[in-house]
XYZ file of C-alpha atoms in Angstrom:
112
model
C -69.459 -24.599 100.409
C -71.420 -22.672 97.795
C -74.892 -23.663 96.619
C -73.463 -24.341 93.166
C -70.895 -26.741 94.626
C -73.565 -28.485 96.708
C -75.764 -28.888 93.625
C -72.805 -30.263 91.659
C -72.064 -32.805 94.391
C -75.734 -33.818 94.570
C -75.784 -34.285 90.790
C -72.657 -36.457 90.840
C -74.027 -38.465 93.769
C -77.205 -39.100 91.776
C -75.169 -40.385 88.823
C -73.159 -42.687 91.108
C -76.350 -44.103 92.637
C -77.894 -44.567 89.184
C -74.819 -46.375 87.877
C -74.717 -48.667 90.910
C -78.381 -49.529 90.296
C -77.930 -50.356 86.606
C -74.527 -52.059 87.002
C -75.806 -55.532 87.984
C -78.492 -55.429 85.284
C -75.938 -54.636 82.597
C -73.518 -57.312 83.768
C -76.248 -59.967 83.909
C -77.839 -59.096 80.583
C -78.237 -61.975 78.161
C -77.130 -59.855 75.212
C -73.706 -58.317 75.923
C -73.750 -56.181 72.778
C -77.084 -54.625 73.714
C -75.852 -54.043 77.282
C -72.743 -52.254 75.965
C -74.879 -50.110 73.653
C -77.220 -49.180 76.506
C -74.295 -48.298 78.754
C -72.692 -46.192 76.015
C -75.983 -44.331 75.604
C -76.068 -43.722 79.382
C -72.479 -42.392 79.302
C -73.300 -39.987 76.461
C -76.322 -38.721 78.390
C -74.298 -38.184 81.579
C -71.485 -36.429 79.693
C -74.035 -34.022 78.180
C -75.621 -33.411 81.594
C -72.197 -32.791 83.129
C -71.622 -30.106 80.498
C -74.948 -28.462 81.335
C -74.689 -28.678 85.112
C -70.958 -28.497 85.859
C -69.396 -26.811 82.848
C -67.752 -27.539 79.534
C -64.339 -28.307 81.022
C -65.755 -31.213 83.002
C -67.720 -32.371 79.939
C -64.585 -32.405 77.797
C -62.659 -34.395 80.388
C -65.365 -37.036 80.825
C -66.005 -37.178 77.087
C -62.337 -37.952 76.464
C -62.169 -40.549 79.235
C -65.581 -42.147 78.754
C -66.466 -41.879 75.078
C -63.042 -42.066 73.448
C -61.651 -44.911 75.572
C -62.274 -48.549 74.747
C -61.340 -51.629 76.708
C -60.077 -54.463 74.553
C -60.563 -57.957 75.819
C -61.816 -61.365 74.903
C -64.902 -61.230 77.115
C -67.441 -58.471 76.474
C -68.769 -58.727 80.021
C -65.268 -58.150 81.414
C -64.902 -55.127 79.131
C -68.247 -53.791 80.290
C -67.362 -54.383 83.929
C -64.052 -52.530 83.500
C -65.843 -49.665 81.761
C -68.422 -49.372 84.554
C -65.705 -49.428 87.231
C -63.796 -46.695 85.375
C -66.894 -44.503 85.256
C -67.573 -45.022 88.956
C -63.949 -44.127 89.771
C -64.169 -40.965 87.693
C -67.434 -39.902 89.324
C -65.986 -40.457 92.809
C -62.819 -38.538 91.858
C -64.866 -35.716 90.386
C -66.951 -35.513 93.542
C -63.846 -35.399 95.752
C -62.226 -32.797 93.519
C -65.262 -30.505 93.557
C -65.660 -30.952 97.299
C -62.010 -30.008 97.865
C -61.581 -27.229 95.282
C -65.099 -26.151 94.320
C -66.305 -25.915 90.740
C -63.816 -24.667 88.172
C -64.881 -22.090 85.592
C -67.174 -23.453 82.895
C -64.572 -23.124 80.127
C -61.581 -24.288 82.142
C -60.467 -27.878 81.836
C -60.308 -29.062 85.443
C -57.106 -30.717 86.568
C -57.072 -34.500 86.827
């Protein structure tokens, strides 16, 4: 495994740990709208970091999945929970993909 792949996996692992730490705080927040806004800000930050550290193809994929997808529901906390679970799934999948195939070129859109 190359150093670049190891660094990519460490970066993704850090994001997974961070999301697991903030998840209960977001879901227990008194103000659901503020919690959703904070989580959206976190997603934008991670998408930008993914572009810097892993490449533009990965950034485009996460941007499409994370920033252009909305969960419609009656309960904002359920929507937020679904959104968090989706992000965790994507980070785990990304980690497994990079571990199995290595990093794709920075301009390539990695397969899903």
